């Protein structure tokens, strides 16, 4: 608790806290994914951890947790951008880098550096108190979420190794880009159907039930039909 708060760390805290609050405010407007509830739990736990560590002056452990999370997130956002730009090779390459950084930082560095120090090593310095239980419960919740998302990422990497192409986001039934593609296909089909219908009517190829073609009926009307 006697750690000094440097101006750079203050702004780092403010930026992280405002970023996660913005994610909470935009959740109702985002695409509803399969991990929607997990995202709410993650954002809530993160906001409580950032706020509590700042108020209790646990700056070292707080900044360490944020750096570990940001290490993989800085690769995730460019991956999304290149995915929407349809740059498949660049997107796949960045996703493999993101997967490696995510799995190492969240499943190796985080539990062995953060959880070990907050759960075991801190007991050698301070006696258990409310903040000890509160922080460790939230950190363990984050670790459970890390395991959940790691399973999804490993599944996507496994599919990529077998098929040679990246599968769509496992968290969502339908991505926004997929919806746009489906709408474009439906629009193309409707356009092609209208064009075909227009050409067919202009060329006189439409037949009614049990009736003869339009050009034959026109000959009948003019009295030029041959006797059968």
Tab-separated table of N, CA, C and O in Angstrom, residues 93-216:
chain	number	residue	atom	x	y	z
A	93	UNK	N	-2.385	-15.018	-40.088
A	93	UNK	CA	-1.065	-14.904	-39.457
A	93	UNK	C	-1.147	-14.176	-38.121
A	93	UNK	O	-0.566	-14.617	-37.115
A	94	UNK	N	-1.884	-13.069	-38.107
A	94	UNK	CA	-2.037	-12.319	-36.853
A	94	UNK	C	-2.801	-13.117	-35.816
A	94	UNK	O	-2.518	-13.022	-34.618
A	95	UNK	N	-3.770	-13.902	-36.270
A	95	UNK	CA	-4.534	-14.701	-35.305
A	95	UNK	C	-3.652	-15.774	-34.662
A	95	UNK	O	-3.804	-16.058	-33.466
A	96	UNK	N	-2.741	-16.364	-35.420
A	96	UNK	CA	-1.837	-17.350	-34.840
A	96	UNK	C	-0.918	-16.692	-33.805
A	96	UNK	O	-0.645	-17.271	-32.743
A	97	UNK	N	-0.443	-15.471	-34.111
A	97	UNK	CA	0.381	-14.749	-33.136
A	97	UNK	C	-0.438	-14.412	-31.902
A	97	UNK	O	0.021	-14.583	-30.762
A	98	UNK	N	-1.673	-13.926	-32.126
A	98	UNK	CA	-2.547	-13.614	-30.997
A	98	UNK	C	-2.801	-14.844	-30.140
A	98	UNK	O	-2.781	-14.772	-28.901
A	99	UNK	N	-3.039	-15.991	-30.770
A	99	UNK	CA	-3.317	-17.217	-30.022
A	99	UNK	C	-2.139	-17.605	-29.142
A	99	UNK	O	-2.314	-17.965	-27.961
A	100	UNK	N	-0.927	-17.522	-29.706
A	100	UNK	CA	0.258	-17.886	-28.936
A	100	UNK	C	0.450	-16.949	-27.745
A	100	UNK	O	0.697	-17.392	-26.612
A	101	UNK	N	0.321	-15.633	-27.992
A	101	UNK	CA	0.502	-14.657	-26.910
A	101	UNK	C	-0.599	-14.816	-25.861
A	101	UNK	O	-0.337	-14.748	-24.642
A	102	UNK	N	-1.841	-15.044	-26.305
A	102	UNK	CA	-2.951	-15.200	-25.367
A	102	UNK	C	-2.740	-16.411	-24.467
A	102	UNK	O	-2.876	-16.321	-23.234
A	103	UNK	N	-2.418	-17.552	-25.061
A	103	UNK	CA	-2.279	-18.778	-24.274
A	103	UNK	C	-1.108	-18.693	-23.302
A	103	UNK	O	-1.218	-19.138	-22.146
A	104	UNK	N	0.012	-18.092	-23.743
A	104	UNK	CA	1.173	-17.993	-22.864
A	104	UNK	C	0.922	-16.995	-21.733
A	104	UNK	O	1.227	-17.261	-20.562
A	105	UNK	N	0.361	-15.830	-22.084
A	105	UNK	CA	0.164	-14.788	-21.069
A	105	UNK	C	-0.955	-15.116	-20.096
A	105	UNK	O	-0.832	-14.854	-18.891
A	106	UNK	N	-2.038	-15.707	-20.585
A	106	UNK	CA	-3.205	-15.946	-19.726
A	106	UNK	C	-3.148	-17.276	-18.969
A	106	UNK	O	-3.701	-17.368	-17.869
A	107	UNK	N	-2.509	-18.283	-19.560
A	107	UNK	CA	-2.491	-19.606	-18.920
A	107	UNK	C	-1.162	-19.938	-18.250
A	107	UNK	O	-1.094	-20.898	-17.474
A	108	UNK	N	-0.107	-19.172	-18.528
A	108	UNK	CA	1.193	-19.447	-17.930
A	108	UNK	C	1.645	-18.281	-17.045
A	108	UNK	O	1.833	-18.435	-15.834
A	109	UNK	N	1.826	-17.102	-17.666
A	109	UNK	CA	2.359	-15.963	-16.913
A	109	UNK	C	1.378	-15.501	-15.841
A	109	UNK	O	1.773	-15.255	-14.691
A	110	UNK	N	0.114	-15.378	-16.198
A	110	UNK	CA	-0.882	-14.853	-15.247
A	110	UNK	C	-0.999	-15.698	-13.977
A	110	UNK	O	-0.900	-15.167	-12.863
A	111	UNK	N	-1.220	-17.010	-14.082
A	111	UNK	CA	-1.353	-17.780	-12.838
A	111	UNK	C	-0.052	-17.906	-12.046
A	111	UNK	O	-0.090	-17.899	-10.796
A	112	UNK	N	1.107	-17.987	-12.733
A	112	UNK	CA	2.363	-18.222	-12.028
A	112	UNK	C	2.985	-16.956	-11.474
A	112	UNK	O	3.854	-17.029	-10.596
A	113	UNK	N	2.603	-15.801	-11.979
A	113	UNK	CA	3.154	-14.553	-11.453
A	113	UNK	C	2.132	-13.774	-10.623
A	113	UNK	O	2.451	-13.277	-9.547
A	114	UNK	N	0.908	-13.667	-11.128
A	114	UNK	CA	-0.108	-12.870	-10.441
A	114	UNK	C	-0.794	-13.669	-9.338
A	114	UNK	O	-0.768	-13.293	-8.162
A	115	UNK	N	-1.422	-14.780	-9.700
A	115	UNK	CA	-2.196	-15.540	-8.706
A	115	UNK	C	-1.307	-16.085	-7.587
A	115	UNK	O	-1.717	-16.113	-6.422
A	116	UNK	N	-0.118	-16.521	-7.925
A	116	UNK	CA	0.775	-17.047	-6.890
A	116	UNK	C	1.130	-15.967	-5.877
A	116	UNK	O	1.128	-16.202	-4.661
A	117	UNK	N	1.437	-14.758	-6.373
A	117	UNK	CA	1.823	-13.681	-5.460
A	117	UNK	C	0.649	-13.181	-4.632
A	117	UNK	O	0.810	-12.887	-3.445
A	118	UNK	N	-0.513	-13.044	-5.247
A	118	UNK	CA	-1.659	-12.512	-4.503
A	118	UNK	C	-2.262	-13.543	-3.552
A	118	UNK	O	-2.829	-13.167	-2.518
A	119	UNK	N	-2.126	-14.824	-3.888
A	119	UNK	CA	-2.784	-15.857	-3.066
A	119	UNK	C	-1.852	-16.434	-2.006
A	119	UNK	O	-2.273	-16.668	-0.873
A	120	UNK	N	-0.579	-16.645	-2.357
A	120	UNK	CA	0.346	-17.290	-1.421
A	120	UNK	C	1.349	-16.303	-0.830
A	120	UNK	O	1.479	-16.182	0.390
A	121	UNK	N	2.071	-15.596	-1.711
A	121	UNK	CA	3.167	-14.762	-1.222
A	121	UNK	C	2.665	-13.619	-0.339
A	121	UNK	O	3.336	-13.241	0.623
A	122	UNK	N	1.507	-13.063	-0.641
A	122	UNK	CA	0.991	-11.948	0.157
A	122	UNK	C	0.682	-12.376	1.591
A	122	UNK	O	0.676	-11.543	2.510
A	123	UNK	N	0.424	-13.679	1.793
A	123	UNK	CA	0.138	-14.163	3.148
A	123	UNK	C	1.366	-14.069	4.047
A	123	UNK	O	1.239	-14.020	5.282
A	124	UNK	N	2.555	-14.058	3.460
A	124	UNK	CA	3.768	-13.941	4.253
A	124	UNK	C	4.012	-12.512	4.731
A	124	UNK	O	4.834	-12.289	5.625
A	125	UNK	N	3.317	-11.549	4.092
A	125	UNK	CA	3.523	-10.145	4.444
A	125	UNK	C	2.366	-9.602	5.275
A	125	UNK	O	2.572	-8.932	6.290
A	126	UNK	N	1.122	-9.894	4.853
A	126	UNK	CA	-0.063	-9.368	5.536
A	126	UNK	C	-0.951	-10.519	5.991
A	126	UNK	O	-0.943	-11.604	5.403
A	127	UNK	N	-1.709	-10.260	7.018
A	127	UNK	CA	-2.737	-11.199	7.457
A	127	UNK	C	-3.953	-11.063	6.538
A	127	UNK	O	-4.201	-9.986	5.994
A	128	UNK	N	-4.703	-12.152	6.348
A	128	UNK	CA	-5.891	-12.070	5.476
A	128	UNK	C	-6.876	-11.010	5.955
A	128	UNK	O	-7.131	-10.870	7.151
A	129	UNK	N	-7.403	-10.244	5.036
A	129	UNK	CA	-8.412	-9.229	5.324
A	129	UNK	C	-9.374	-9.192	4.145
A	129	UNK	O	-9.258	-9.994	3.207
A	130	UNK	N	-10.342	-8.286	4.182
A	130	UNK	CA	-11.382	-8.261	3.148
A	130	UNK	C	-10.790	-8.109	1.754
A	130	UNK	O	-11.199	-8.804	0.811
A	131	UNK	N	-9.839	-7.194	1.596
A	131	UNK	CA	-9.252	-6.973	0.285
A	131	UNK	C	-8.560	-8.203	-0.263
A	131	UNK	O	-8.573	-8.443	-1.473
A	132	UNK	N	-7.968	-9.011	0.626
A	132	UNK	CA	-7.296	-10.235	0.181
A	132	UNK	C	-8.290	-11.182	-0.482
A	132	UNK	O	-8.037	-11.689	-1.587
A	133	UNK	N	-9.415	-11.420	0.154
A	133	UNK	CA	-10.419	-12.328	-0.414
A	133	UNK	C	-11.091	-11.715	-1.644
A	133	UNK	O	-11.338	-12.407	-2.634
A	134	UNK	N	-11.376	-10.426	-1.580
A	134	UNK	CA	-12.072	-9.758	-2.685
A	134	UNK	C	-11.231	-9.796	-3.960
A	134	UNK	O	-11.723	-10.174	-5.039
A	135	UNK	N	-9.949	-9.444	-3.859
A	135	UNK	CA	-9.083	-9.404	-5.035
A	135	UNK	C	-8.865	-10.794	-5.602
A	135	UNK	O	-8.938	-11.010	-6.818
A	136	UNK	N	-8.606	-11.760	-4.742
A	136	UNK	CA	-8.307	-13.104	-5.223
A	136	UNK	C	-9.520	-13.776	-5.859
A	136	UNK	O	-9.374	-14.525	-6.830
A	137	UNK	N	-10.710	-13.514	-5.338
A	137	UNK	CA	-11.914	-14.075	-5.963
A	137	UNK	C	-12.076	-13.521	-7.382
A	137	UNK	O	-12.357	-14.270	-8.330
A	138	UNK	N	-11.892	-12.217	-7.557
A	138	UNK	CA	-12.021	-11.611	-8.884
A	138	UNK	C	-10.921	-12.099	-9.826
A	138	UNK	O	-11.171	-12.350	-11.012
A	139	UNK	N	-9.693	-12.257	-9.314
A	139	UNK	CA	-8.605	-12.743	-10.154
A	139	UNK	C	-8.836	-14.188	-10.586
A	139	UNK	O	-8.512	-14.566	-11.722
A	140	UNK	N	-9.397	-14.997	-9.701
A	140	UNK	CA	-9.696	-16.386	-10.058
A	140	UNK	C	-10.827	-16.438	-11.084
A	140	UNK	O	-10.827	-17.282	-11.994
A	141	UNK	N	-11.802	-15.527	-10.966
A	141	UNK	CA	-12.870	-15.449	-11.973
A	141	UNK	C	-12.279	-15.142	-13.345
A	141	UNK	O	-12.660	-15.745	-14.357
A	142	UNK	N	-11.317	-14.214	-13.383
A	142	UNK	CA	-10.652	-13.913	-14.655
A	142	UNK	C	-9.926	-15.142	-15.200
A	142	UNK	O	-9.955	-15.401	-16.410
A	143	UNK	N	-9.290	-15.897	-14.308
A	143	UNK	CA	-8.573	-17.079	-14.771
A	143	UNK	C	-9.519	-18.134	-15.336
A	143	UNK	O	-9.218	-18.787	-16.342
A	144	UNK	N	-10.689	-18.291	-14.752
A	144	UNK	CA	-11.688	-19.223	-15.288
A	144	UNK	C	-12.156	-18.776	-16.668
A	144	UNK	O	-12.352	-19.604	-17.572
A	145	UNK	N	-12.329	-17.470	-16.844
A	145	UNK	CA	-12.698	-16.951	-18.155
A	145	UNK	C	-11.565	-17.161	-19.157
A	145	UNK	O	-11.815	-17.441	-20.338
A	146	UNK	N	-10.322	-17.034	-18.707
A	146	UNK	CA	-9.183	-17.299	-19.590
A	146	UNK	C	-9.207	-18.742	-20.097
A	146	UNK	O	-8.945	-19.002	-21.278
A	147	UNK	N	-9.519	-19.672	-19.207
A	147	UNK	CA	-9.585	-21.077	-19.603
A	147	UNK	C	-10.706	-21.293	-20.615
A	147	UNK	O	-10.546	-22.016	-21.605
A	148	UNK	N	-11.841	-20.642	-20.376
A	148	UNK	CA	-12.988	-20.779	-21.289
A	148	UNK	C	-12.643	-20.280	-22.689
A	148	UNK	O	-12.859	-20.977	-23.694
A	149	UNK	N	-12.074	-19.074	-22.781
A	149	UNK	CA	-11.732	-18.509	-24.094
A	149	UNK	C	-10.550	-19.245	-24.725
A	149	UNK	O	-10.457	-19.334	-25.955
A	150	UNK	N	-9.655	-19.786	-23.909
A	150	UNK	CA	-8.533	-20.551	-24.454
A	150	UNK	C	-9.025	-21.808	-25.151
A	150	UNK	O	-8.462	-22.205	-26.189
A	151	UNK	N	-10.050	-22.431	-24.615
A	151	UNK	CA	-10.615	-23.616	-25.261
A	151	UNK	C	-11.173	-23.264	-26.642
A	151	UNK	O	-10.976	-24.019	-27.613
A	152	UNK	N	-11.850	-22.122	-26.754
A	152	UNK	CA	-12.368	-21.689	-28.053
A	152	UNK	C	-11.234	-21.394	-29.032
A	152	UNK	O	-11.303	-21.750	-30.223
A	153	UNK	N	-10.192	-20.740	-28.554
A	153	UNK	CA	-9.070	-20.401	-29.421
A	153	UNK	C	-8.345	-21.657	-29.885
A	153	UNK	O	-7.991	-21.787	-31.067
A	154	UNK	N	-8.111	-22.597	-28.977
A	154	UNK	CA	-7.438	-23.842	-29.352
A	154	UNK	C	-8.261	-24.605	-30.385
A	154	UNK	O	-7.711	-25.195	-31.324
A	155	UNK	N	-9.583	-24.576	-30.233
A	155	UNK	CA	-10.447	-25.243	-31.215
A	155	UNK	C	-10.317	-24.593	-32.590
A	155	UNK	O	-10.256	-25.289	-33.613
A	156	UNK	N	-10.265	-23.266	-32.637
A	156	UNK	CA	-10.106	-22.561	-33.909
A	156	UNK	C	-8.741	-22.839	-34.533
A	156	UNK	O	-8.623	-23.022	-35.743
A	157	UNK	N	-7.694	-22.884	-33.710
A	157	UNK	CA	-6.360	-23.191	-34.223
A	157	UNK	C	-6.315	-24.616	-34.759
A	157	UNK	O	-5.693	-24.884	-35.806
A	158	UNK	N	-6.955	-25.534	-34.072
A	158	UNK	CA	-7.008	-26.933	-34.529
A	158	UNK	C	-7.705	-27.030	-35.882
A	158	UNK	O	-7.249	-27.729	-36.790
A	159	UNK	N	-8.808	-26.303	-36.036
A	159	UNK	CA	-9.506	-26.282	-37.323
A	159	UNK	C	-8.624	-25.667	-38.409
A	159	UNK	O	-8.623	-26.116	-39.561
A	160	UNK	N	-7.876	-24.636	-38.048
A	160	UNK	CA	-7.003	-23.979	-39.024
A	160	UNK	C	-5.900	-24.924	-39.494
A	160	UNK	O	-5.560	-24.969	-40.685
A	161	UNK	N	-5.338	-25.704	-38.578
A	161	UNK	CA	-4.273	-26.639	-38.943
A	161	UNK	C	-4.813	-27.732	-39.856
A	161	UNK	O	-4.145	-28.153	-40.811
A	162	UNK	N	-6.045	-28.188	-39.615
A	162	UNK	CA	-6.619	-29.257	-40.426
A	162	UNK	C	-7.104	-28.756	-41.783
A	162	UNK	O	-6.866	-29.392	-42.811
A	163	UNK	N	-7.786	-27.601	-41.795
A	163	UNK	CA	-8.423	-27.117	-43.014
A	163	UNK	C	-7.576	-26.113	-43.780
A	163	UNK	O	-7.833	-25.843	-44.943
A	164	UNK	N	-6.586	-25.502	-43.133
A	164	UNK	CA	-5.737	-24.531	-43.796
A	164	UNK	C	-6.345	-23.156	-43.918
A	164	UNK	O	-5.772	-22.277	-44.548
A	165	UNK	N	-7.507	-22.938	-43.307
A	165	UNK	CA	-8.154	-21.625	-43.321
A	165	UNK	C	-8.809	-21.392	-41.987
A	165	UNK	O	-9.192	-22.338	-41.291
A	166	UNK	N	-8.927	-20.110	-41.630
A	166	UNK	CA	-9.469	-19.769	-40.331
A	166	UNK	C	-10.975	-19.891	-40.335
A	166	UNK	O	-11.653	-19.419	-41.242
A	167	UNK	N	-11.516	-20.548	-39.297
A	167	UNK	CA	-12.959	-20.665	-39.147
A	167	UNK	C	-13.497	-19.352	-38.600
A	167	UNK	O	-12.776	-18.566	-38.009
A	168	UNK	N	-14.785	-19.120	-38.794
A	168	UNK	CA	-15.380	-17.893	-38.268
A	168	UNK	C	-15.356	-17.902	-36.748
A	168	UNK	O	-15.143	-18.925	-36.114
A	169	UNK	N	-15.600	-16.767	-36.155
A	169	UNK	CA	-15.542	-16.602	-34.712
A	169	UNK	C	-16.422	-17.636	-34.033
A	169	UNK	O	-17.629	-17.685	-34.256
A	170	UNK	N	-15.813	-18.466	-33.163
A	170	UNK	CA	-16.550	-19.517	-32.479
A	170	UNK	C	-17.571	-18.959	-31.494
A	170	UNK	O	-18.499	-19.646	-31.092
A	171	UNK	N	-17.409	-17.690	-31.102
A	171	UNK	CA	-18.284	-17.135	-30.074
A	171	UNK	C	-19.634	-16.716	-30.607
A	171	UNK	O	-20.553	-16.475	-29.845
A	172	UNK	N	-19.774	-16.596	-31.930
A	172	UNK	CA	-21.008	-16.045	-32.469
A	172	UNK	C	-21.598	-16.972	-33.508
A	172	UNK	O	-20.899	-17.595	-34.289
A	173	UNK	N	-22.934	-17.074	-33.495
A	173	UNK	CA	-23.630	-17.876	-34.483
A	173	UNK	C	-23.469	-17.274	-35.868
A	173	UNK	O	-23.266	-17.972	-36.845
A	174	UNK	N	-23.570	-15.968	-35.982
A	174	UNK	CA	-23.430	-15.278	-37.259
A	174	UNK	C	-22.746	-13.953	-37.036
A	174	UNK	O	-23.181	-13.153	-36.212
A	175	UNK	N	-21.650	-13.743	-37.740
A	175	UNK	CA	-20.947	-12.475	-37.640
A	175	UNK	C	-21.645	-11.415	-38.476
A	175	UNK	O	-22.428	-11.711	-39.369
A	176	UNK	N	-21.330	-10.159	-38.211
A	176	UNK	CA	-21.903	-9.071	-38.991
A	176	UNK	C	-21.469	-9.170	-40.448
A	176	UNK	O	-22.258	-8.907	-41.355
A	177	UNK	N	-20.198	-9.542	-40.695
A	177	UNK	CA	-19.732	-9.681	-42.067
A	177	UNK	C	-20.466	-10.801	-42.782
A	177	UNK	O	-20.769	-10.713	-43.971
A	178	UNK	N	-20.775	-11.896	-42.047
A	178	UNK	CA	-21.530	-12.988	-42.646
A	178	UNK	C	-22.933	-12.543	-43.002
A	178	UNK	O	-23.484	-12.923	-44.037
A	179	UNK	N	-23.524	-11.725	-42.133
A	179	UNK	CA	-24.867	-11.227	-42.416
A	179	UNK	C	-24.861	-10.340	-43.657
A	179	UNK	O	-25.777	-10.410	-44.475
A	180	UNK	N	-23.822	-9.512	-43.783
A	180	UNK	CA	-23.733	-8.659	-44.968
A	180	UNK	C	-23.595	-9.499	-46.238
A	180	UNK	O	-24.206	-9.190	-47.263
A	181	UNK	N	-22.784	-10.566	-46.167
A	181	UNK	CA	-22.624	-11.423	-47.332
A	181	UNK	C	-23.927	-12.117	-47.696
A	181	UNK	O	-24.271	-12.254	-48.873
A	182	UNK	N	-24.668	-12.571	-46.666
A	182	UNK	CA	-25.945	-13.221	-46.943
A	182	UNK	C	-26.939	-12.245	-47.571
A	182	UNK	O	-27.668	-12.596	-48.493
A	183	UNK	N	-26.939	-11.001	-47.073
A	183	UNK	CA	-27.837	-10.008	-47.650
A	183	UNK	C	-27.456	-9.706	-49.097
A	183	UNK	O	-28.329	-9.531	-49.952
A	184	UNK	N	-26.138	-9.648	-49.367
A	184	UNK	CA	-25.703	-9.405	-50.740
A	184	UNK	C	-26.108	-10.550	-51.663
A	184	UNK	O	-26.541	-10.323	-52.801
A	185	UNK	N	-25.995	-11.791	-51.189
A	185	UNK	CA	-26.391	-12.930	-52.007
A	185	UNK	C	-27.886	-12.915	-52.288
A	185	UNK	O	-28.324	-13.169	-53.414
A	186	UNK	N	-28.682	-12.611	-51.255
A	186	UNK	CA	-30.132	-12.541	-51.452
A	186	UNK	C	-30.482	-11.435	-52.424
A	186	UNK	O	-31.343	-11.596	-53.305
A	187	UNK	N	-29.799	-10.293	-52.300
A	187	UNK	CA	-30.052	-9.172	-53.207
A	187	UNK	C	-29.680	-9.540	-54.645
A	187	UNK	O	-30.392	-9.199	-55.589
A	188	UNK	N	-28.559	-10.262	-54.804
A	188	UNK	CA	-28.161	-10.690	-56.150
A	188	UNK	C	-29.166	-11.665	-56.738
A	188	UNK	O	-29.500	-11.590	-57.932
A	189	UNK	N	-29.648	-12.594	-55.905
A	189	UNK	CA	-30.637	-13.542	-56.394
A	189	UNK	C	-31.920	-12.838	-56.815
A	189	UNK	O	-32.523	-13.165	-57.834
A	190	UNK	N	-32.355	-11.870	-55.999
A	190	UNK	CA	-33.562	-11.130	-56.348
A	190	UNK	C	-33.362	-10.352	-57.641
A	190	UNK	O	-34.242	-10.309	-58.500
A	191	UNK	N	-32.183	-9.732	-57.780
A	191	UNK	CA	-31.898	-8.980	-59.003
A	191	UNK	C	-31.879	-9.895	-60.217
A	191	UNK	O	-32.450	-9.580	-61.266
A	192	UNK	N	-31.218	-11.043	-60.072
A	192	UNK	CA	-31.172	-11.987	-61.190
A	192	UNK	C	-32.554	-12.533	-61.518
A	192	UNK	O	-32.886	-12.753	-62.682
A	193	UNK	N	-33.381	-12.740	-60.484
A	193	UNK	CA	-34.737	-13.231	-60.720
A	193	UNK	C	-35.586	-12.230	-61.455
A	193	UNK	O	-36.336	-12.565	-62.371
A	194	UNK	N	-35.447	-10.961	-61.097
A	194	UNK	CA	-36.207	-9.907	-61.776
A	194	UNK	C	-35.751	-9.790	-63.226
A	194	UNK	O	-36.558	-9.638	-64.152
A	195	UNK	N	-34.420	-9.871	-63.435
A	195	UNK	CA	-33.900	-9.784	-64.803
A	195	UNK	C	-34.391	-10.949	-65.653
A	195	UNK	O	-34.796	-10.774	-66.807
A	196	UNK	N	-34.364	-12.150	-65.057
A	196	UNK	CA	-34.826	-13.320	-65.810
A	196	UNK	C	-36.308	-13.205	-66.130
A	196	UNK	O	-36.751	-13.495	-67.234
A	197	UNK	N	-37.081	-12.717	-65.137
A	197	UNK	CA	-38.526	-12.570	-65.348
A	197	UNK	C	-38.797	-11.548	-66.444
A	197	UNK	O	-39.644	-11.747	-67.310
A	198	UNK	N	-38.027	-10.444	-66.435
A	198	UNK	CA	-38.226	-9.414	-67.448
A	198	UNK	C	-37.881	-9.942	-68.839
A	198	UNK	O	-38.608	-9.717	-69.806
A	199	UNK	N	-36.751	-10.678	-68.926
A	199	UNK	CA	-36.357	-11.229	-70.224
A	199	UNK	C	-37.349	-12.263	-70.725
A	199	UNK	O	-37.661	-12.329	-71.913
A	200	UNK	N	-37.859	-13.065	-69.792
A	200	UNK	CA	-38.787	-14.113	-70.190
A	200	UNK	C	-40.096	-13.529	-70.709
A	200	UNK	O	-40.651	-13.985	-71.709
A	201	UNK	N	-40.584	-12.494	-70.056
A	201	UNK	CA	-41.837	-11.887	-70.501
A	201	UNK	C	-41.659	-11.165	-71.823
A	201	UNK	O	-42.537	-11.177	-72.682
A	202	UNK	N	-40.501	-10.518	-72.004
A	202	UNK	CA	-40.282	-9.786	-73.245
A	202	UNK	C	-40.109	-10.726	-74.430
A	202	UNK	O	-40.469	-10.398	-75.551
A	203	UNK	N	-39.549	-11.908	-74.185
A	203	UNK	CA	-39.350	-12.872	-75.260
A	203	UNK	C	-40.543	-13.793	-75.480
A	203	UNK	O	-40.535	-14.630	-76.376
A	204	UNK	N	-41.552	-13.681	-74.627
A	204	UNK	CA	-42.778	-14.456	-74.784
A	204	UNK	C	-42.635	-15.911	-74.422
A	204	UNK	O	-43.227	-16.773	-75.081
A	205	UNK	N	-41.854	-16.185	-73.357
A	205	UNK	CA	-41.646	-17.569	-72.973
A	205	UNK	C	-42.457	-17.978	-71.750
A	205	UNK	O	-42.320	-19.097	-71.280
A	206	UNK	N	-43.233	-17.095	-71.194
A	206	UNK	CA	-44.010	-17.438	-70.007
A	206	UNK	C	-45.268	-18.179	-70.439
A	206	UNK	O	-45.993	-17.743	-71.323
A	207	UNK	N	-45.550	-19.285	-69.823
A	207	UNK	CA	-46.736	-20.082	-70.119
A	207	UNK	C	-47.625	-20.139	-68.885
A	207	UNK	O	-47.145	-20.189	-67.771
A	208	UNK	N	-48.878	-20.135	-69.127
A	208	UNK	CA	-49.825	-20.299	-68.040
A	208	UNK	C	-50.156	-21.771	-67.886
A	208	UNK	O	-49.804	-22.584	-68.740
A	209	UNK	N	-50.870	-22.126	-66.816
A	209	UNK	CA	-51.224	-23.524	-66.581
A	209	UNK	C	-52.130	-24.021	-67.701
A	209	UNK	O	-53.245	-23.551	-67.882
A	210	UNK	N	-51.634	-25.017	-68.436
A	210	UNK	CA	-52.430	-25.616	-69.503
A	210	UNK	C	-52.561	-24.763	-70.735
A	210	UNK	O	-53.292	-25.097	-71.661
A	211	UNK	N	-51.890	-23.638	-70.821
A	211	UNK	CA	-52.026	-22.752	-71.978
A	211	UNK	C	-50.788	-22.837	-72.836
A	211	UNK	O	-49.770	-23.398	-72.447
A	212	UNK	N	-50.850	-22.265	-74.028
A	212	UNK	CA	-49.723	-22.285	-74.933
A	212	UNK	C	-48.885	-21.032	-74.759
A	212	UNK	O	-49.301	-20.077	-74.113
A	213	UNK	N	-47.675	-21.008	-75.300
A	213	UNK	CA	-46.821	-19.829	-75.160
A	213	UNK	C	-47.479	-18.584	-75.707
A	213	UNK	O	-48.412	-18.644	-76.498
A	214	UNK	N	-46.961	-17.446	-75.241
A	214	UNK	CA	-47.551	-16.173	-75.641
A	214	UNK	C	-47.453	-15.961	-77.140
A	214	UNK	O	-48.379	-15.429	-77.753
A	215	UNK	N	-46.345	-16.378	-77.792
A	215	UNK	CA	-46.223	-16.141	-79.224
A	215	UNK	C	-47.222	-16.994	-80.002
A	215	UNK	O	-47.761	-16.581	-81.012
A	216	UNK	N	-47.526	-18.220	-79.489
A	216	UNK	CA	-48.529	-19.063	-80.149
A	216	UNK	C	-49.902	-18.448	-80.015
A	216	UNK	O	-50.700	-18.447	-80.948
